[in-house]
Tab-separated table of C-alpha atoms and ligand atoms in Angstrom:
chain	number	residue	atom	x	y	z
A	1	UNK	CA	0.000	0.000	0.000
A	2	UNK	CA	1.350	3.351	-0.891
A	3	UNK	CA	-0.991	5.847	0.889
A	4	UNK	CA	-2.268	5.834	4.805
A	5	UNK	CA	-5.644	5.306	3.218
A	6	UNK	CA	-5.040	1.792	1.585
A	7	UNK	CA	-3.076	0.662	5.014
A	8	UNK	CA	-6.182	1.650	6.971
A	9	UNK	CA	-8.372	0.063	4.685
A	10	UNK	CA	-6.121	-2.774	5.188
A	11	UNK	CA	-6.453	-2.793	8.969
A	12	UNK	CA	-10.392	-2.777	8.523
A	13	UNK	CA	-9.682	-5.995	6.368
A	14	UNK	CA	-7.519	-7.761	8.898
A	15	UNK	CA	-8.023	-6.961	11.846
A	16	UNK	CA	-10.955	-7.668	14.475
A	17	UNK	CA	-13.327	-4.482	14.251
A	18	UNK	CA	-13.109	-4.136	18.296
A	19	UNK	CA	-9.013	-4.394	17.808
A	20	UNK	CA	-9.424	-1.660	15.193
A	21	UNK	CA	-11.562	0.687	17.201
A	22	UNK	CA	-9.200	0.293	20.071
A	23	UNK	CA	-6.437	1.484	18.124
A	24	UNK	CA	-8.233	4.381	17.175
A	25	UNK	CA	-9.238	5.304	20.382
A	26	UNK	CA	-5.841	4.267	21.810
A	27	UNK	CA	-4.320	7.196	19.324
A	28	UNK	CA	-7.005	10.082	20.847
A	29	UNK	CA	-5.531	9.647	24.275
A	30	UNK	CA	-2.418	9.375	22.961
A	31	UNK	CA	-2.717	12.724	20.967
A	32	UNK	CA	-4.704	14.031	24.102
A	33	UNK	CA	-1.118	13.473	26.375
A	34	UNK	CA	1.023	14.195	23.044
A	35	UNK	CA	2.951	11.403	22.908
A	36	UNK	CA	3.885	9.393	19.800
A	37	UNK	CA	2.203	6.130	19.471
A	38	UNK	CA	3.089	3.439	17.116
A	39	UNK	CA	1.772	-0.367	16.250
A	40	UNK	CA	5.059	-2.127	15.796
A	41	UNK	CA	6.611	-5.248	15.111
A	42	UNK	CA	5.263	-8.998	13.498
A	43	UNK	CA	1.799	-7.425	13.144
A	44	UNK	CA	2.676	-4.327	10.681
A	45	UNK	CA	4.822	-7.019	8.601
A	46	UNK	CA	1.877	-9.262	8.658
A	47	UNK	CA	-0.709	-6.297	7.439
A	48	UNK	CA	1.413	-5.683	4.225
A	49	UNK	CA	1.764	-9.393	3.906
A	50	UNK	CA	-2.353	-9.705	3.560
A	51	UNK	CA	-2.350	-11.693	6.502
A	52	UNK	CA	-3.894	-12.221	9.710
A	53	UNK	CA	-2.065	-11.421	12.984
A	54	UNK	CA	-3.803	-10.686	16.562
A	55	UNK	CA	-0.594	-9.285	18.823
A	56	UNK	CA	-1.051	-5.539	19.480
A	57	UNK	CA	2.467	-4.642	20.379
A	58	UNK	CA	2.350	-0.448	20.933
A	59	UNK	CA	4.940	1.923	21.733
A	60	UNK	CA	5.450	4.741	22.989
A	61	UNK	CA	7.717	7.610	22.624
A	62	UNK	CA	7.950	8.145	26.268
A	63	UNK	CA	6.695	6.643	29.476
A	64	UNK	CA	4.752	3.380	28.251
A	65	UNK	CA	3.872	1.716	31.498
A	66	UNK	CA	2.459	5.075	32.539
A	67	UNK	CA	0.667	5.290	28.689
A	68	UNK	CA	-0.820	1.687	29.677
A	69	UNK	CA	-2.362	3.061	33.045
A	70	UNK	CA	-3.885	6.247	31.449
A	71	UNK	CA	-5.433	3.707	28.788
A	72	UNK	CA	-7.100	1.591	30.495
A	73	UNK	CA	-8.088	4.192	33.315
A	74	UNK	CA	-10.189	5.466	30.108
A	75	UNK	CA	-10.774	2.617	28.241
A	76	UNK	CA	-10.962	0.129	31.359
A	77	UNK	CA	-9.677	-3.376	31.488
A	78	UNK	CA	-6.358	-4.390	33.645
A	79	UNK	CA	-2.681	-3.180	33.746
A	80	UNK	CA	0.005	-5.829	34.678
A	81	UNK	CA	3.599	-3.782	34.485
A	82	UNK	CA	7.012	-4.417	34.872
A	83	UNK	CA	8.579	-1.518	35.683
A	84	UNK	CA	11.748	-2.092	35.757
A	85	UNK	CA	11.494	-3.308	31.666
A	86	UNK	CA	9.253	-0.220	30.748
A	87	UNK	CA	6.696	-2.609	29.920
A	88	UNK	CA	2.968	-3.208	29.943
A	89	UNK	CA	0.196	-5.366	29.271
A	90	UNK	CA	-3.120	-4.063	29.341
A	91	UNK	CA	-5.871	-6.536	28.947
A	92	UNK	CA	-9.025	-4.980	27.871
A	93	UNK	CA	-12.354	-5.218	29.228
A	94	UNK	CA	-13.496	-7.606	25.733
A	95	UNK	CA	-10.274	-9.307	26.277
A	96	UNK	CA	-7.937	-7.748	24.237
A	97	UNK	CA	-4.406	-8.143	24.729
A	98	UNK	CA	-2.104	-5.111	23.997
A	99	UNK	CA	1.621	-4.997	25.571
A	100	UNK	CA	2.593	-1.182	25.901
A	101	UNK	CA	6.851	-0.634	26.031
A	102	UNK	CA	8.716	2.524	26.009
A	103	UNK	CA	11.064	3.181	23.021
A	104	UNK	CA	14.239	1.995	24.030
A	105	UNK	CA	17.780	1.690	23.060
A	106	UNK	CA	19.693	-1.727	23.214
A	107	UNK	CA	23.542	-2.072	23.173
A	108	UNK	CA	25.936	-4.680	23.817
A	109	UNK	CA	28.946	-3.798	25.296
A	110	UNK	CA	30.107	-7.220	25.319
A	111	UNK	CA	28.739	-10.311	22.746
A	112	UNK	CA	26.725	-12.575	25.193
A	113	UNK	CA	25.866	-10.210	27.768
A	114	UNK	CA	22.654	-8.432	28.315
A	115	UNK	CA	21.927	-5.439	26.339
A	116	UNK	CA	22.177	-1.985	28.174
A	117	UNK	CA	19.300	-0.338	28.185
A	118	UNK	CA	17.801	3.443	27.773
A	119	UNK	CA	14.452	5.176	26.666
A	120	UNK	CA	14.830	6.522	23.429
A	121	UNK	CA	13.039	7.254	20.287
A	122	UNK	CA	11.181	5.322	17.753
A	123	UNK	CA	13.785	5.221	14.877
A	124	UNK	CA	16.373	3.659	17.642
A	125	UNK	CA	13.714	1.606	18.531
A	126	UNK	CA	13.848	-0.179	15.167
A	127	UNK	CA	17.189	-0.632	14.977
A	128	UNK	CA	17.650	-3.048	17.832
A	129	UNK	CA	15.309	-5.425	16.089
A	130	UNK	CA	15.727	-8.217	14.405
A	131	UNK	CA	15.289	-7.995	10.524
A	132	UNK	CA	14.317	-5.339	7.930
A	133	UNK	CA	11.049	-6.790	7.695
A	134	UNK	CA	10.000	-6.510	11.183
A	135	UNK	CA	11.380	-3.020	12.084
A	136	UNK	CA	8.065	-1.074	10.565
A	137	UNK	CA	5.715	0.855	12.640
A	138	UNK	CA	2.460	2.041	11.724
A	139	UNK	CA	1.338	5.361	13.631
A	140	UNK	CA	-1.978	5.543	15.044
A	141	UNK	CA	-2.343	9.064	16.578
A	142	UNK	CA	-5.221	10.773	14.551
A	143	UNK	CA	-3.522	12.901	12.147
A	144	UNK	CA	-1.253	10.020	10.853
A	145	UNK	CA	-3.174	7.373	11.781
A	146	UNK	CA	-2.518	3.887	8.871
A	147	UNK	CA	1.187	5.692	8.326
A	148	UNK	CA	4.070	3.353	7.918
A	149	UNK	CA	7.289	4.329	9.298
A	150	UNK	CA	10.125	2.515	7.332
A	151	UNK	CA	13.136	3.655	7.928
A	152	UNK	CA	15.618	-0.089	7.070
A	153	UNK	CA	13.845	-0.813	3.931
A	154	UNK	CA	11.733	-3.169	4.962
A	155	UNK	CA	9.391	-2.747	2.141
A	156	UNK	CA	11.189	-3.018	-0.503
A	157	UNK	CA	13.013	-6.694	1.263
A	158	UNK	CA	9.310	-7.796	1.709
A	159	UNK	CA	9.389	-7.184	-2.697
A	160	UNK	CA	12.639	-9.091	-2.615
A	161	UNK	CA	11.127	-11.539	-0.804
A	162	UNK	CA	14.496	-10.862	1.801
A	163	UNK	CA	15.174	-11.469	5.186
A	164	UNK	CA	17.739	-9.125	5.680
A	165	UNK	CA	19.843	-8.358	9.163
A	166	UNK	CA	20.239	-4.569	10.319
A	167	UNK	CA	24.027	-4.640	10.924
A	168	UNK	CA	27.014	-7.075	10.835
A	169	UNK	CA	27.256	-7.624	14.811
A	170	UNK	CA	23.550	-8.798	14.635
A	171	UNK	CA	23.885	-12.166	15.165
A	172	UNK	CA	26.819	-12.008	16.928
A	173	UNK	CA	24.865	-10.005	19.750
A	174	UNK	CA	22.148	-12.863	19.476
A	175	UNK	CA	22.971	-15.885	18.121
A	176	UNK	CA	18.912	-17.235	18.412
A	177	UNK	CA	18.178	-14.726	15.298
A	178	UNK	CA	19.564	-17.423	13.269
A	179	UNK	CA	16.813	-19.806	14.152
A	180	UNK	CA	14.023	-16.965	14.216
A	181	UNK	CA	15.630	-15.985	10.575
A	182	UNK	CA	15.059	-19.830	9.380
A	183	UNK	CA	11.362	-19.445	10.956
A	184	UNK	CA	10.400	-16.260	9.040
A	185	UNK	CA	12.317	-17.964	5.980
A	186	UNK	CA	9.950	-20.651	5.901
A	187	UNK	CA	6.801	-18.931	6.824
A	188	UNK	CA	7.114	-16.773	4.071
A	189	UNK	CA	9.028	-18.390	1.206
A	190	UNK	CA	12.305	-15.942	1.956
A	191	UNK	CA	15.811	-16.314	0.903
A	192	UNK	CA	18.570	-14.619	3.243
A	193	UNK	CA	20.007	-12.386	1.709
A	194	UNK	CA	23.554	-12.831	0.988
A	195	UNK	CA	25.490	-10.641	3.291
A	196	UNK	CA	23.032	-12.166	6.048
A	197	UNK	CA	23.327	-15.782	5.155
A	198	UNK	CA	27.363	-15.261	5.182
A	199	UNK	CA	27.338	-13.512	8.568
A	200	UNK	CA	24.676	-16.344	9.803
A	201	UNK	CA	27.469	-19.035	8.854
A	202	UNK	CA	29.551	-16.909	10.871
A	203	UNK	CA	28.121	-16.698	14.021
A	204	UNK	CA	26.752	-19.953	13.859
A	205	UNK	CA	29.489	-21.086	16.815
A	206	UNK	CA	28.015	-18.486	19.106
A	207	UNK	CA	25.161	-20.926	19.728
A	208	UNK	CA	26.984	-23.024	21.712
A	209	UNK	CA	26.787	-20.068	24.791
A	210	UNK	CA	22.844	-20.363	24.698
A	211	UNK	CA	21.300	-22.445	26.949
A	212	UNK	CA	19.838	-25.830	26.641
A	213	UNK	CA	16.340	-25.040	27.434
A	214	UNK	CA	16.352	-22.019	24.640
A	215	UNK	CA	17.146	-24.312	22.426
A	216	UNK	CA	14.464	-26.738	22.859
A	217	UNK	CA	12.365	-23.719	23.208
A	218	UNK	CA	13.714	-22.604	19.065
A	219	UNK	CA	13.150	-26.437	17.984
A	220	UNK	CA	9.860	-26.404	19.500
A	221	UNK	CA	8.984	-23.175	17.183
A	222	UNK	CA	10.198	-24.220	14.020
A	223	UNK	CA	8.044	-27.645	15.059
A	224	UNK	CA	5.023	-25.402	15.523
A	225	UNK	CA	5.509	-23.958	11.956
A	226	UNK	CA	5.197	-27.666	10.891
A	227	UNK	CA	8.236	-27.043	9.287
A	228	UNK	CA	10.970	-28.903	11.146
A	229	UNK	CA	13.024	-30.885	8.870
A	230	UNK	CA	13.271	-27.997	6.488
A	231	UNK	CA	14.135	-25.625	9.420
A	232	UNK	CA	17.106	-28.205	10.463
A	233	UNK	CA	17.910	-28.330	6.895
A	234	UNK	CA	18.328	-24.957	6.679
A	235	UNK	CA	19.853	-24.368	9.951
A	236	UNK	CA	22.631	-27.354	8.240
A	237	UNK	CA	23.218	-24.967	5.266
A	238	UNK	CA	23.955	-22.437	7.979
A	239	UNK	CA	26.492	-24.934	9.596
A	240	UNK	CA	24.644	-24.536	13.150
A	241	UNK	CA	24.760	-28.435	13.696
A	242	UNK	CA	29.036	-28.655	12.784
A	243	UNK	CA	29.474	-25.983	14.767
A	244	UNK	CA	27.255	-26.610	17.715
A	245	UNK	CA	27.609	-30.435	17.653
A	246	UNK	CA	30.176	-31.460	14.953
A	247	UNK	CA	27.865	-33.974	13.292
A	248	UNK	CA	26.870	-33.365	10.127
A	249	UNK	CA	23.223	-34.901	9.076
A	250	UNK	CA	22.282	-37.253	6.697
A	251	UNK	CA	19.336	-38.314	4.728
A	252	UNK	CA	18.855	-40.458	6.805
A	253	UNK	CA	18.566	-38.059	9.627
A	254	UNK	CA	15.664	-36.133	7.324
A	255	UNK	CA	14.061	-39.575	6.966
A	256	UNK	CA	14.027	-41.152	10.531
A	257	UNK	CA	13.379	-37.077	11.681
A	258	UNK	CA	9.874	-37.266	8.965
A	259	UNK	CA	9.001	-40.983	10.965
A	260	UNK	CA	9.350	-39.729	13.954
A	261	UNK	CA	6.774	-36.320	13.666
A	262	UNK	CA	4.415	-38.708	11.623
A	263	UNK	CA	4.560	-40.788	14.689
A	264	UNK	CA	3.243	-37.654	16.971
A	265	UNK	CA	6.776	-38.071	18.979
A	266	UNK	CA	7.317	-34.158	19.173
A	267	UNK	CA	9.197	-33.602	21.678
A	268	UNK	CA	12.497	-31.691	20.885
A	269	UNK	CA	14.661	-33.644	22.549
A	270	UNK	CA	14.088	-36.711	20.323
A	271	UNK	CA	14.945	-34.073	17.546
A	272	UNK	CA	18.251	-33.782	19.010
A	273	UNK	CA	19.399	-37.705	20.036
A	274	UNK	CA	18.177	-38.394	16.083
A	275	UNK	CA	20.624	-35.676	14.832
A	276	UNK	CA	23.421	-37.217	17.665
A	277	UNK	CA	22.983	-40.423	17.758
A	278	UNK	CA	25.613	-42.728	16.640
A	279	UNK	CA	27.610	-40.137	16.428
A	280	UNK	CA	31.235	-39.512	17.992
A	281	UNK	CA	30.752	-39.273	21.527
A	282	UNK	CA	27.155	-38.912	21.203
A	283	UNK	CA	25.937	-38.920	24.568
A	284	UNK	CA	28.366	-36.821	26.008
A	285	UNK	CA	26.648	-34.750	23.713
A	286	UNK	CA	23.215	-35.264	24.525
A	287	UNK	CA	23.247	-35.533	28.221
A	288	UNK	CA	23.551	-31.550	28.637
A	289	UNK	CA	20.578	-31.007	26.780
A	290	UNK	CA	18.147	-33.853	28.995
A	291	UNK	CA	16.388	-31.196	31.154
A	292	UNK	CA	13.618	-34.030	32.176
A	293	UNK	CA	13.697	-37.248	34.357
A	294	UNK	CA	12.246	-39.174	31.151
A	295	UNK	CA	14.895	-37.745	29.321
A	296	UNK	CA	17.825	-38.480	31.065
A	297	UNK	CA	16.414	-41.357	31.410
A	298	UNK	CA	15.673	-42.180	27.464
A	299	UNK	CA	19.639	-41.354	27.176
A	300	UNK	CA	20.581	-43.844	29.779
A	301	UNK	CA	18.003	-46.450	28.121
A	302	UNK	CA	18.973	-45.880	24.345
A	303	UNK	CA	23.035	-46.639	25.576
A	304	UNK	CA	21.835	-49.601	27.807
A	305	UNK	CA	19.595	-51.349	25.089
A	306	UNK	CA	22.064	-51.583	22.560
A	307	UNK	CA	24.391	-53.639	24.845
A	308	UNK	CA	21.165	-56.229	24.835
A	309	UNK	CA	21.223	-59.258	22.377
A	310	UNK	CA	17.826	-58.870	20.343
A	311	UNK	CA	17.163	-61.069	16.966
A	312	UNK	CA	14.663	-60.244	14.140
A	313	UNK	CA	13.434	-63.728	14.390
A	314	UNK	CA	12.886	-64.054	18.298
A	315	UNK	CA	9.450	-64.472	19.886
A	316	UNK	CA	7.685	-62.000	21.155
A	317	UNK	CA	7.736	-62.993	24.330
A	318	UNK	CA	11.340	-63.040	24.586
A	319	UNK	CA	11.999	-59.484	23.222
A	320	UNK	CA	9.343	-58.502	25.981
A	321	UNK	CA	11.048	-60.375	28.902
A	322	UNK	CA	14.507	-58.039	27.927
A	323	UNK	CA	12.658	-54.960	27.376
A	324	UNK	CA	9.539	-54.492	29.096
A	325	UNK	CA	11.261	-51.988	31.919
A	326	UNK	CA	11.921	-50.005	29.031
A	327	UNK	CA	10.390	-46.762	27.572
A	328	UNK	CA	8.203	-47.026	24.528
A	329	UNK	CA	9.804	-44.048	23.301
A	330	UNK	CA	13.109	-46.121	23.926
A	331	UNK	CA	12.028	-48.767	21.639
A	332	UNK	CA	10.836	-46.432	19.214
A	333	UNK	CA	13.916	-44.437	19.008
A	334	UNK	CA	16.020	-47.496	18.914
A	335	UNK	CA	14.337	-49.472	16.404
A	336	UNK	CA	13.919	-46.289	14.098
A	337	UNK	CA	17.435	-45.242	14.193
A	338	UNK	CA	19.203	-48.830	14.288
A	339	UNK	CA	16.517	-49.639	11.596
A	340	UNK	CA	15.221	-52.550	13.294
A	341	UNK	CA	11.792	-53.205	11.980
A	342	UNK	CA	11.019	-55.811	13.923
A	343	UNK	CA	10.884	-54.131	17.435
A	344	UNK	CA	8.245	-51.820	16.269
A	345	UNK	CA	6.256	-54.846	15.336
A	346	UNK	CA	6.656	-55.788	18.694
A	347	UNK	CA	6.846	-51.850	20.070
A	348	UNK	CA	3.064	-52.067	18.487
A	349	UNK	CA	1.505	-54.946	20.071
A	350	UNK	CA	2.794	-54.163	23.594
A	351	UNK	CA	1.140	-50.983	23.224
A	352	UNK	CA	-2.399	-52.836	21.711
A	353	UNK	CA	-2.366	-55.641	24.414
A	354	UNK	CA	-4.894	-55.147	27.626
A	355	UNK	CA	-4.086	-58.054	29.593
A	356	UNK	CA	-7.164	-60.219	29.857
A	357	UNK	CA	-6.688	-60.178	33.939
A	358	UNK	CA	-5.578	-57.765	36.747
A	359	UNK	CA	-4.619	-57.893	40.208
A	360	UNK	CA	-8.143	-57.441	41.035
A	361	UNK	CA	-8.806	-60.702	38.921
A	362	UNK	CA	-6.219	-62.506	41.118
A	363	UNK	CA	-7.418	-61.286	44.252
A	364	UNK	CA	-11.422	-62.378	43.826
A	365	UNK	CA	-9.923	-65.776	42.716
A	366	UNK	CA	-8.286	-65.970	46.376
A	367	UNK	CA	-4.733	-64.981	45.848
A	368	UNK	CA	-2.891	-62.846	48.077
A	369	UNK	CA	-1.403	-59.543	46.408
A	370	UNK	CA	2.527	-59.532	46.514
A	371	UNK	CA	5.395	-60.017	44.320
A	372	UNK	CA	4.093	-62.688	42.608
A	373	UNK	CA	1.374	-60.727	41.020
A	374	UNK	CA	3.839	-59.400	38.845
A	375	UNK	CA	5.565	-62.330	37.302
A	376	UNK	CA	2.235	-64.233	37.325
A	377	UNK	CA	1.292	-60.694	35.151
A	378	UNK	CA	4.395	-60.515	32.996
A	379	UNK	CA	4.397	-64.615	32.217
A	380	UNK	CA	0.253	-63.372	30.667
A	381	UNK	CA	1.728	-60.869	28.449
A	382	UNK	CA	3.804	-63.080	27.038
A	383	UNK	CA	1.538	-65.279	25.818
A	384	UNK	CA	-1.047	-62.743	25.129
A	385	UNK	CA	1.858	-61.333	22.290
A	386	UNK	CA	2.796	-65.039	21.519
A	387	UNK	CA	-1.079	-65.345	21.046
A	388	UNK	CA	-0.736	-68.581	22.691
A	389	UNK	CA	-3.320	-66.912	25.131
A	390	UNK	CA	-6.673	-65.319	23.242
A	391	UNK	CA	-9.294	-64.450	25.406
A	392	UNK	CA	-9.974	-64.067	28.608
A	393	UNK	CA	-11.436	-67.487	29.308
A	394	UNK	CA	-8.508	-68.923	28.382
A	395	UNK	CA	-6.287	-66.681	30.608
A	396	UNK	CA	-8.859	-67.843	33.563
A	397	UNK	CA	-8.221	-71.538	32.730
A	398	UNK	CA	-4.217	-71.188	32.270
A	399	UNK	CA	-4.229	-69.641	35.919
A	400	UNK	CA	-6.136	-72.085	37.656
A	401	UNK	CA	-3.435	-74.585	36.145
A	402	UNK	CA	-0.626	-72.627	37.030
A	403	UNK	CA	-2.008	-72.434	40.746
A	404	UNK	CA	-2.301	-76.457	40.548
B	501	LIG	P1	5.594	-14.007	15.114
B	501	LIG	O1	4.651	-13.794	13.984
B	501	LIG	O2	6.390	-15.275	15.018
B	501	LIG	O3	5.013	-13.739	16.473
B	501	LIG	P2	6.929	-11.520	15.508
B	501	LIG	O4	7.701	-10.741	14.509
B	501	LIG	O5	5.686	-10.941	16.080
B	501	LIG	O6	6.677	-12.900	14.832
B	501	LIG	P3	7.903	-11.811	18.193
B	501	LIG	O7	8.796	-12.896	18.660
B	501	LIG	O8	6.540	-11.701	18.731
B	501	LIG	O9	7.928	-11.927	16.616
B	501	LIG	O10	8.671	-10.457	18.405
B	501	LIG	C1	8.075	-9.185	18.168
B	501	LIG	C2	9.076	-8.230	17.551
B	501	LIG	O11	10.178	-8.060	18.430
B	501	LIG	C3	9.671	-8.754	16.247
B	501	LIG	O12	8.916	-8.355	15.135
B	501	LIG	C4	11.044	-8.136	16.245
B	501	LIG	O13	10.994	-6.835	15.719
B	501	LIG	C5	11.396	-8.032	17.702
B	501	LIG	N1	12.237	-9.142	18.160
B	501	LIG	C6	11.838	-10.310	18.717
B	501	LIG	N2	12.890	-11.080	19.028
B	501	LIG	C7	13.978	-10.405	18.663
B	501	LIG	C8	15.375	-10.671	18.725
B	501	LIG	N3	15.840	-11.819	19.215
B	501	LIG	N4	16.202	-9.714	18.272
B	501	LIG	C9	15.738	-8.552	17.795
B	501	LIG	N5	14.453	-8.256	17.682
B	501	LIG	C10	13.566	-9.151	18.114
């Protein structure tokens, strides 16, 4: 859109009529305390993209926690601040969610540490973002009200279809803009462009300082895109998994990475022991990045179970008496990455079988409850996968013979 008038049109088109209206009104009281007021961030990208986006992010050329207050003091709703980040959420009375910051100033005086930080003014406020295509604002006070402020070209890389880095330290400062680069890359159908996709390569080691959990948290996004074999793909072009974990994937990785979502196993951990596993010192590698119980112990089950002597032809019931401590996710991992077809076979039926009796079964037929139970319990399973044991009849008659 070239004119205020198409972008407001625009806003009509996308956005919720209350959200609209809000804005609007949020601009009179903002023009009523003169202060500058802008919509900023994924939402004015989205608006020139034609699409849909619901999070109001405002701010403010001045105090914005105190802007929040005066809003909904008019408007009513609820104010939660934090003060000491200039920051505000005001939830409407219809629900509404609209975070409120002050115009602020980032800089690193060191890579890795946190930014300094200082209120400043909206142009400075764009340039400690992220990429050209997210650093426009759209003013709402009346007077300019649907006016795009572009001051990095953000336009004209939205033409290019580019995703496009403000300045050469960028990912040095922050090293997760590489995986929130790959995200927008895929969303949209961007290429980096090149001085960005050099100076991603280059930084690429400088993941290795963030921490475990944000990295799960980055894999988890790129899984919520549904797009997280091409994200790791990418993120391989960019050499983050040679220089973060010196293994380089494999097609096989993109395969057994593809069974695993279509198996619902999302969790972003098995992400990571299918792109380590097997390698060099693999679980030295891993271990760091098991923030659960189950994972840790998936890790110490996926070394263990290897060490076991398991044969495509054996029963059933054998390959349950060595594994049935162990995890289905375990199995699953195992037999997918060792390509062992035949232990999801059996992965399958354990997870089909109801045994045909219970303790409570054993009890009413006058047994007491102890440690027996169990192996009386285990012994059924194994014939229920051996099929040697069909219905629950049967199971009644085999355990009045075993009791004699
Ligand atoms: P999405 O549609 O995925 O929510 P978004 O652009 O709204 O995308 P957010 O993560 O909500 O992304 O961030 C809001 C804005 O804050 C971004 O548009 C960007 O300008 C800025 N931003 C977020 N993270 C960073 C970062 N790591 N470095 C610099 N700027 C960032």
């Amino acid at each position: 859109p070239s004119s205020n008038s198409e972008m407001v049109s625009r806003m009509k088109a996308l956005l919720p009529p209350s959200t609209f209206e809000l804005l609007e009104k949020t601009g009179l009281i903002a023009d009523k305390y003169k202060l500058n007021v802008y919509l900023i961030g994924g939402i004015v990208r989205d608006l020139l993209l034609n699409r849909q986006n619901e999070d109001i992010d405002l701010v403010v050329e001045g105090d914005g926690v105190e802007f929040a207050k005066k809003l909904a003091s008019e408007l009513g709703g609820e104010i939660k601040a934090h003060d000491a980040f200039g920051t505000a959420t005001w939830t409407t009375s219809t629900s509404i969610k609209v975070d409120v910051v002050t115009c602020r100033t980032e800089y690193y005086e060191a890579p890795g540490l946190l930014p300094i930080v200082r209120a400043s003014n909206i142009r400075e406020d764009l340039r400690r973002r992220d990429f050209t295509i997210n650093t426009m604002a759209l003013r709402i006070n009346k007077q300019y009200f649907g006016d795009i402020l572009d001051y990095f070209q953000g336009q004209v890389d939205i033409k290019k279809k580019k995703i496009r880095i403000l300045h050469n330290l960028s990912f040095i400062e922050d090293p997760t803009r590489i995986f929130r680069g790959v995200r927008f890359a895929l969303r949209f159908s961007y290429q980096f462009a090149d001085q960005t996709n050099r100076l991603a390569k280059d930084a690429a080691p400088m993941l290795k300082h963030i921490s475990a959990l944000r990295l799960h948290r980055e894999l988890e996004l790129l899984m919520a895109e549904g797009q997280l074999v091409e994200g790791m793909k990418m993120l391989d072009q960019l050499h983050v998994w040679v220089s973060l974990f010196e293994v380089k994937p494999t097609l096989k990785t993109w395969k057994h990475l593809n069974q695993m979502i279509n198996a619902k196993l999302t969790d972003s951990f098995y992400f990571l022991t299918i792109l380590l596993y097997g390698s060099k010192k693999w679980k030295d590698k891993l271990t760091p990045y098991a923030l659960t119980a189950k994972q840790s112990k998936l890790v110490q089950q996926l070394v263990q179970i290897t060490t076991i002597d398991l044969k495509d032809n054996d029963m059933l019931s054998k390959l349950h008496t060595s594994l049935f401590s162990f995890l289905d996710e375990t199995i699953f991992l195992y037999a997918l990455l060792d390509e062992k077809e035949y232990l999801l076979k059996y992965l399958q039926k354990r997870k089909e079988i109801t045994l045909f009796l219970t303790g409570n079964d054993l009890i009413k037929i006058g047994m007491k409850p102890g440690p027996v139970f169990s192996t009386i319990l285990h012994q059924l399973m194994c014939l229920q996968l051996d099929e040697h044991i069909r219905t629950k009849e049967e199971a009644i008659n085999w355990l009045k013979n075993q009791r004699g």
